[in-house]
Backbone as a ProteinNet text record, in pm:
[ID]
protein_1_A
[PRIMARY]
XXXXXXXXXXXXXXXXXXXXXXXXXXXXXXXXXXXXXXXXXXXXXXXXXXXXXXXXXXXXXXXXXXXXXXXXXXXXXXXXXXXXXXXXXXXXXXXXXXXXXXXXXXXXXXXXXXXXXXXXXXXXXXXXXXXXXXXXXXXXXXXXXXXXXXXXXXXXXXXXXXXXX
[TERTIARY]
26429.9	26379.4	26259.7	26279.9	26165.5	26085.4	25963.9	25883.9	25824.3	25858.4	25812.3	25707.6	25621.5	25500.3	25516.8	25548	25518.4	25379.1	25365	25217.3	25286.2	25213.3	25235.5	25147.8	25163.5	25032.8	25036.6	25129.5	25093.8	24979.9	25062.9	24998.6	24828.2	24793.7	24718	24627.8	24632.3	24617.3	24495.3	24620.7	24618.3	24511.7	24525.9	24392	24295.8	24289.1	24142.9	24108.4	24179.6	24109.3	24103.8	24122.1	24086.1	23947.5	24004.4	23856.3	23680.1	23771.6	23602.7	23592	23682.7	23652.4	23550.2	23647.7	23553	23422.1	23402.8	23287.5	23221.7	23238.6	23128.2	23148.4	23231	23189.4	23070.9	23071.3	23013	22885.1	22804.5	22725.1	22638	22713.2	22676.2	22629.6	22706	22681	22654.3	22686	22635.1	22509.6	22538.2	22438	22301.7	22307.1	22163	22109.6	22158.8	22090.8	22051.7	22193.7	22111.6	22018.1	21986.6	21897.5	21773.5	21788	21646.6	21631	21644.6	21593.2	21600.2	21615.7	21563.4	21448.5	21434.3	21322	21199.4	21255	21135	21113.7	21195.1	21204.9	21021.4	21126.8	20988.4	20851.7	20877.8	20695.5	20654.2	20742.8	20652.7	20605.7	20698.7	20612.5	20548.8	20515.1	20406.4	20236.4	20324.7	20175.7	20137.7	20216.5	20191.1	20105.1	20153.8	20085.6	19941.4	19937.5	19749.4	19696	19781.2	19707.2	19609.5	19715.4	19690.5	19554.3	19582	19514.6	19337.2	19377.5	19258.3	19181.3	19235.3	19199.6	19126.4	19203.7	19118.2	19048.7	18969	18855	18776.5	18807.4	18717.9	18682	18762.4	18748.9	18624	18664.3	18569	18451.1	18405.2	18293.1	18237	18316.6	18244.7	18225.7	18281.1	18226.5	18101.7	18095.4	17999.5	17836	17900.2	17766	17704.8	17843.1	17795.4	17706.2	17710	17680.1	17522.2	17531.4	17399.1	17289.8	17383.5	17272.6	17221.8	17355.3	17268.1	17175.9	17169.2	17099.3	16913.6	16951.4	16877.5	16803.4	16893	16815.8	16767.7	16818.3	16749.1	16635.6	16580.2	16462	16385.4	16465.7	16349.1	16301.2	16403.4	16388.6	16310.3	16321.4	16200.7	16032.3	16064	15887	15833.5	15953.3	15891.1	15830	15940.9	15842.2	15751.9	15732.8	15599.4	15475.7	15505.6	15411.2	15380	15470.2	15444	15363.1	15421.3	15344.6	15175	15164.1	15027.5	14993.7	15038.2	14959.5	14929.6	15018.2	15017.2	14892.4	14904.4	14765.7	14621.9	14613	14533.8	14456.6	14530.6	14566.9	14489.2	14500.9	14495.9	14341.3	14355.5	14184.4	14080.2	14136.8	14031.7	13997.6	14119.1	14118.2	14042.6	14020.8	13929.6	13809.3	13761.3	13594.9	13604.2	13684.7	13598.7	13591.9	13646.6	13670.6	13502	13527.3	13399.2	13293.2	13295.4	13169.7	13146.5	13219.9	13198.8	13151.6	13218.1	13172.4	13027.9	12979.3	12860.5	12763.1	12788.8	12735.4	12709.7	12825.1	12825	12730.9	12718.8	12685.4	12516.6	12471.7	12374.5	12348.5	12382.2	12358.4	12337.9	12411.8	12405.2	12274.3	12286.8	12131.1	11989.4	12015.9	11899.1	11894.3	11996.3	12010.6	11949.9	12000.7	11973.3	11789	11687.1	11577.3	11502.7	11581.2	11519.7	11480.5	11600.1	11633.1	11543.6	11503	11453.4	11267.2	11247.9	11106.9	11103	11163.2	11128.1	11153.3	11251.5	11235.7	11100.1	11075.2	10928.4	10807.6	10820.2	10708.2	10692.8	10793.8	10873.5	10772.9	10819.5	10772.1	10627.5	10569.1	10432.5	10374.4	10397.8	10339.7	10327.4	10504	10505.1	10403.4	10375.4	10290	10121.9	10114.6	9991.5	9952.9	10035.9	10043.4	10035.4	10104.9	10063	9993	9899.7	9789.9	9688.7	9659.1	9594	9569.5	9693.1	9695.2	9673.9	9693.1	9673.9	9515	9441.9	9302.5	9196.6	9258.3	9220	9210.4	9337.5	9326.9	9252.9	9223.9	9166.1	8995.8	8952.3	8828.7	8797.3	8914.9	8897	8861.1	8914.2	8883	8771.2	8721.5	8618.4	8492.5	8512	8417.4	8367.1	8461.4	8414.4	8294	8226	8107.8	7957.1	7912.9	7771.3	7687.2	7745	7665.9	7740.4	7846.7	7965.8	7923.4	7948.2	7953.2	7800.5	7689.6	7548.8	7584.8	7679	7656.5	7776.3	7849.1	7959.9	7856.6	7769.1	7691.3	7628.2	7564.8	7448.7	7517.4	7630.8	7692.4	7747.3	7777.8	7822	7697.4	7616.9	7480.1	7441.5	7435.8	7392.4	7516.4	7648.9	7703.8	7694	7640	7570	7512	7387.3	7261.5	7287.8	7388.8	7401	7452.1	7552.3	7677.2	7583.4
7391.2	7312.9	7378	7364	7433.8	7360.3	7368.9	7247.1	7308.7	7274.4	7371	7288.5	7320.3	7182.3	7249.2	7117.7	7138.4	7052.5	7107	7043.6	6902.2	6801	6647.2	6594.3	6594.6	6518.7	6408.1	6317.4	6183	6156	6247.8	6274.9	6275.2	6431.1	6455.2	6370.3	6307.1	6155.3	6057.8	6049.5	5917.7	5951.9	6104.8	6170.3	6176.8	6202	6246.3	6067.9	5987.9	5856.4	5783.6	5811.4	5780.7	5832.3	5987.6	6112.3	6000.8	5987.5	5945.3	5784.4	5742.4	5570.5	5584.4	5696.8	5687.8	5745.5	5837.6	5894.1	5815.2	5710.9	5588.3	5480.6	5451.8	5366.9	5454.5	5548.4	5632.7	5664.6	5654.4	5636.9	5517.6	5388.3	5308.9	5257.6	5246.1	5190.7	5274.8	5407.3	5488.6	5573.2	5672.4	5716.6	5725.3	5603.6	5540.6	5502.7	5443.2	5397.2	5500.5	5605.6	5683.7	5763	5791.9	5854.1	5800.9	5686.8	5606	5572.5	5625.6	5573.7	5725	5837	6012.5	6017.2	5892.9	5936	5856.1	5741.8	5626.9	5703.4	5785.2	5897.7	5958	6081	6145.4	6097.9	5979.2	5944	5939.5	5811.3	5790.1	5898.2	6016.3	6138.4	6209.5	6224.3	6241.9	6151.9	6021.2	5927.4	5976.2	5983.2	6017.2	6130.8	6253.3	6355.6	6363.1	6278.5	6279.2	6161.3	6075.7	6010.9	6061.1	6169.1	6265	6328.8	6439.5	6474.9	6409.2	6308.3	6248.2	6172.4	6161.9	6101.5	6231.8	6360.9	6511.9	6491.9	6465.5	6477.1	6380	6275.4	6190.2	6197.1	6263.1	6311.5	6394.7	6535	6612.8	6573.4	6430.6	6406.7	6333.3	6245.4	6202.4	6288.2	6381.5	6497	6576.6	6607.3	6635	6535.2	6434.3	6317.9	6265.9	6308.4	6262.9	6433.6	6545.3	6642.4	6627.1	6635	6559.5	6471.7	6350.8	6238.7	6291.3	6358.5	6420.4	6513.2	6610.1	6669.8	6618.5	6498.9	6407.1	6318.2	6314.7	6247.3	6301.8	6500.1	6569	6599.5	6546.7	6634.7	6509.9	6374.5	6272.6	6242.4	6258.7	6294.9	6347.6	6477.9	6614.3	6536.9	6478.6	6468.6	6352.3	6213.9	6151.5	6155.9	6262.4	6351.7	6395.9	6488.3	6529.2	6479.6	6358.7	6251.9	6165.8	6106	6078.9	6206.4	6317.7	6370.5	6399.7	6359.3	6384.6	6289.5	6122.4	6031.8	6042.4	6115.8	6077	6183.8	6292.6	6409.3	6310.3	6244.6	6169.4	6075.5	6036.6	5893.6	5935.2	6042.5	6123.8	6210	6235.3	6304	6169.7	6109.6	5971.2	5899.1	5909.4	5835.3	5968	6131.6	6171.3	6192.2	6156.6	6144.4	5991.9	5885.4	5746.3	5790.4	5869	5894.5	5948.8	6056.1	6150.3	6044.5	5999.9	5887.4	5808	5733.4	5643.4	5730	5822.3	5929.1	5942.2	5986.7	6065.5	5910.1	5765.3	5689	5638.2	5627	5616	5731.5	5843.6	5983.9	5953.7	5891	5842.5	5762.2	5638.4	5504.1	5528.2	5621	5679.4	5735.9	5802.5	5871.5	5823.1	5742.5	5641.3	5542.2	5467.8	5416.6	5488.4	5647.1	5708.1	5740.3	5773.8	5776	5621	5535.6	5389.4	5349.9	5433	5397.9	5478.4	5623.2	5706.2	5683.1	5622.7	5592.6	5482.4	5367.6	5278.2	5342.3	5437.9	5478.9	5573.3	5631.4	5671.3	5607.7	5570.2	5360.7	5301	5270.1	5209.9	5348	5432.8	5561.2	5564.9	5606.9	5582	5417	5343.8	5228.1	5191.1	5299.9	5276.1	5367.1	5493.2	5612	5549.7	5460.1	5368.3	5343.3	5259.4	5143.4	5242.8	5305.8	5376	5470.8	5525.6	5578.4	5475.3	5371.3	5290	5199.3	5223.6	5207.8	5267.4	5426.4	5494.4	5522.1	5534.3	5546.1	5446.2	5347	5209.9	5200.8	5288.4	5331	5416.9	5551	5648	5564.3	5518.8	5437	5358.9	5254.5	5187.9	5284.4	5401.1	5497.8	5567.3	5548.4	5667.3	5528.9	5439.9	5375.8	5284.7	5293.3	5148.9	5241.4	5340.7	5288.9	5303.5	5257.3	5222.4	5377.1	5431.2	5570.7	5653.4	5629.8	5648.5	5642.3	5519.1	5405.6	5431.5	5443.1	5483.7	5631.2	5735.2	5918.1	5879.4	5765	5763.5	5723.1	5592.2	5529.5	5649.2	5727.2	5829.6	5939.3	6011.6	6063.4	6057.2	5914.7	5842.7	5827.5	5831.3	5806.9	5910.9	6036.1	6157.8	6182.8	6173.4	6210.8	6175.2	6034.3	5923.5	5931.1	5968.5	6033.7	6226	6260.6	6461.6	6404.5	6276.9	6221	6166.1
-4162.2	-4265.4	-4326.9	-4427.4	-4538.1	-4604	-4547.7	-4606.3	-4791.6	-4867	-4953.7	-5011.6	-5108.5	-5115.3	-5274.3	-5350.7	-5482.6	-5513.8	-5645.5	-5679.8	-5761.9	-5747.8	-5805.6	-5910.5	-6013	-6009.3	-6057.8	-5974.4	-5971	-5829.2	-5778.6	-5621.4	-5581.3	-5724.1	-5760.6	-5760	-5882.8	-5937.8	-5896.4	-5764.5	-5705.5	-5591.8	-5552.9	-5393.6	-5512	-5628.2	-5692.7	-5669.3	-5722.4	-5758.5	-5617	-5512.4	-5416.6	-5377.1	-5425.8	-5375.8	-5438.8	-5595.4	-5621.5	-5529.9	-5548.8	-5496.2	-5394.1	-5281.9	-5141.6	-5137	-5245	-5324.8	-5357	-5418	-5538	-5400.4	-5288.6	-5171.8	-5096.1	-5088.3	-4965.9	-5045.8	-5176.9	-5246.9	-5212.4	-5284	-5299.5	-5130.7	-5054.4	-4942.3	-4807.5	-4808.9	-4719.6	-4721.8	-4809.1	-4877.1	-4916.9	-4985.2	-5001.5	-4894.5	-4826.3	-4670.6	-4613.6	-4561.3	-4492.2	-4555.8	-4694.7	-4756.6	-4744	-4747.6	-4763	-4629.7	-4494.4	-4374	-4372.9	-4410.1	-4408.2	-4372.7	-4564.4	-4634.8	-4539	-4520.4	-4467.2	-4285.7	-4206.8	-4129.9	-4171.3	-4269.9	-4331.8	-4367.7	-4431.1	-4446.4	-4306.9	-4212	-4090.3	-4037.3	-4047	-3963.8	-4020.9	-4168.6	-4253.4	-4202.6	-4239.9	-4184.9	-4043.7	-3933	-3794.9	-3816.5	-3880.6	-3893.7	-3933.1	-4041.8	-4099.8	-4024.9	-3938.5	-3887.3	-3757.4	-3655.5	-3585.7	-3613.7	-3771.8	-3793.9	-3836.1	-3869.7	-3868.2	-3785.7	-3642.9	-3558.4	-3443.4	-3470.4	-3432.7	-3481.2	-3611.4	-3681.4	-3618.2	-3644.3	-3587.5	-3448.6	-3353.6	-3191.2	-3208.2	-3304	-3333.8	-3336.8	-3453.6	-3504.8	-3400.4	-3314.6	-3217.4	-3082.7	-3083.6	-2950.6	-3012.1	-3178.3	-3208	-3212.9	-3239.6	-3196.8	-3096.8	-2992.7	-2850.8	-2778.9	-2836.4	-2794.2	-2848.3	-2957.9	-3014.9	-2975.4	-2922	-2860.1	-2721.8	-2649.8	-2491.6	-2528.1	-2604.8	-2661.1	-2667.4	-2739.6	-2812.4	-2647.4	-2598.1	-2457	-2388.6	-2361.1	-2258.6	-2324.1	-2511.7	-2532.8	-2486.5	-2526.2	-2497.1	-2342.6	-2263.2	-2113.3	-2079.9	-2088	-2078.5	-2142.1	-2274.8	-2300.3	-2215.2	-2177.9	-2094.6	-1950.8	-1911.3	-1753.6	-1809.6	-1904.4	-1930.7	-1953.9	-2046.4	-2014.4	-1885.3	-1832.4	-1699.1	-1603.1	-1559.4	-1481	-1564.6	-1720.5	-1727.4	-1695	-1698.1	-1688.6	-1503.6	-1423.6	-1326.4	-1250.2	-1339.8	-1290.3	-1363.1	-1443.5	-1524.4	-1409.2	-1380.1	-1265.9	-1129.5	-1101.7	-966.4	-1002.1	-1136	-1144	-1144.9	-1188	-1197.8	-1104.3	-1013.8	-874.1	-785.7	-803.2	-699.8	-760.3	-852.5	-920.1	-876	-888	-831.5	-669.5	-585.1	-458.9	-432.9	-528.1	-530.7	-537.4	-602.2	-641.8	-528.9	-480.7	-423.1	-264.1	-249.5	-117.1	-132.9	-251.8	-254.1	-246.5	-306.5	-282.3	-172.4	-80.4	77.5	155.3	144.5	181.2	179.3	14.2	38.1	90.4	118.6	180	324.1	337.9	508	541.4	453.8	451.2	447.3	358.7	355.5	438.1	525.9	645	772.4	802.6	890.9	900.1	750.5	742.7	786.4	718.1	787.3	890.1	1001.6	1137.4	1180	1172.3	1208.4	1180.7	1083.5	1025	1160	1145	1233.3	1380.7	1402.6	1546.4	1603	1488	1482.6	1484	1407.7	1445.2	1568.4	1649	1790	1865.1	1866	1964.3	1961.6	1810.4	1846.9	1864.7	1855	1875.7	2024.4	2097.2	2274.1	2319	2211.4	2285	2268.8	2218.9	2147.8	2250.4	2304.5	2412.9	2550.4	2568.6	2692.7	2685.2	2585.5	2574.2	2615	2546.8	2546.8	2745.6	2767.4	2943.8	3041.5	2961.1	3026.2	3073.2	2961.3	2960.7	2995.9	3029.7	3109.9	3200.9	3265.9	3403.8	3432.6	3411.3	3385.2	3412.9	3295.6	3323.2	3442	3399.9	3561.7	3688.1	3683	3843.5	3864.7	3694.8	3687.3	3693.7	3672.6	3606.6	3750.8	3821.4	3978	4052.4	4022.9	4024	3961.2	3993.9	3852	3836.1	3924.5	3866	3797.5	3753.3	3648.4	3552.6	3520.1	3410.2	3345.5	3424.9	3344.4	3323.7	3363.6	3287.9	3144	3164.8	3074.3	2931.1	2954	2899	2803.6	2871.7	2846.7	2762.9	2775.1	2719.6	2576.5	2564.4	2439.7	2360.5	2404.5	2377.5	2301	2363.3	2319.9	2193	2268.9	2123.1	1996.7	2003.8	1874.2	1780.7	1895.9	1797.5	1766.9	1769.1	1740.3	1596.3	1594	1471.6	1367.6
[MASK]
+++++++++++++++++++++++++++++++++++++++++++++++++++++++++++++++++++++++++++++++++++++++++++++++++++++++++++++++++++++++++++++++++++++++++++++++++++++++++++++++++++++

């Protein structure tokens, strides 16, 4: 059997006007859809993209601000030790001049306590050396003096020294 294929063109015809039908169906109702969910495809990953991209930026700007503020804290950090350790050498010079002071006031007080004690222990001493001078030579008299031929060369003596004075 010989298939021989002539050309038709009722045949023709009838596949072209099908050809476009399924053409102007596959337009109208395929087509467009899937074209327009390509397209609505494409923007979203357009938008995704600059959204991305703009959310790097803003990462950026805030790693750049946050680099900044530590920045910004180690200078303010740094001057507040610095101030503190002056207030605290400040603190510490003031506290060894009132130290000083108050030493050298004590230092005196001592001192002038110790002359007090010492004036009056000097006072005390001669007033005891007074006193036992004064006993001593009492006695002394008393031994020399019990008897009357003493007591008249003691007399006579004092006498003479009187009238030389």
């Amino acid at each position: 059997m010989e298939l021989i294929h002539q050309f038709s063109s009722g045949l023709f015809i009838i596949q072209s006007v099908i050809f476009l039908a399924l053409l102007f169906l596959l337009g109208k109702f395929a087509w467009k859809p899937i074209l327009k969910s390509i397209n609505d495809r494409e923007t979203s990953i357009v938008d995704a993209l600059n959204q991305a991209t703009l959310a790097r930026k803003e990462m950026e700007t805030l790693k750049e601000d946050n680099e900044r503020i530590i920045r910004e804290a180690k200078i303010e950090r740094d001057a507040i030790l610095k101030e503190a350790r002056e207030i605290r050498d400040k603190i510490v010079g003031e506290a060894k001049d009132v130290a000083k002071s108050e030493g050298d006031k004590l230092i005196e007080a001592a001192k002038q306590t110790i002359n007090a004690e010492k004036n009056a222990a000097m006072a005390d001493i001669k007033s005891q050396i007074g006193t036992l001078s004064v006993n001593i030579a009492e006695s002394i008299l008393k031994q020399k003096l019990d008897n009357s031929e003493a007591q008249n060369e003691l007399v006579q003596n004092y006498l003479n020294k009187s009238n030389l004075n």
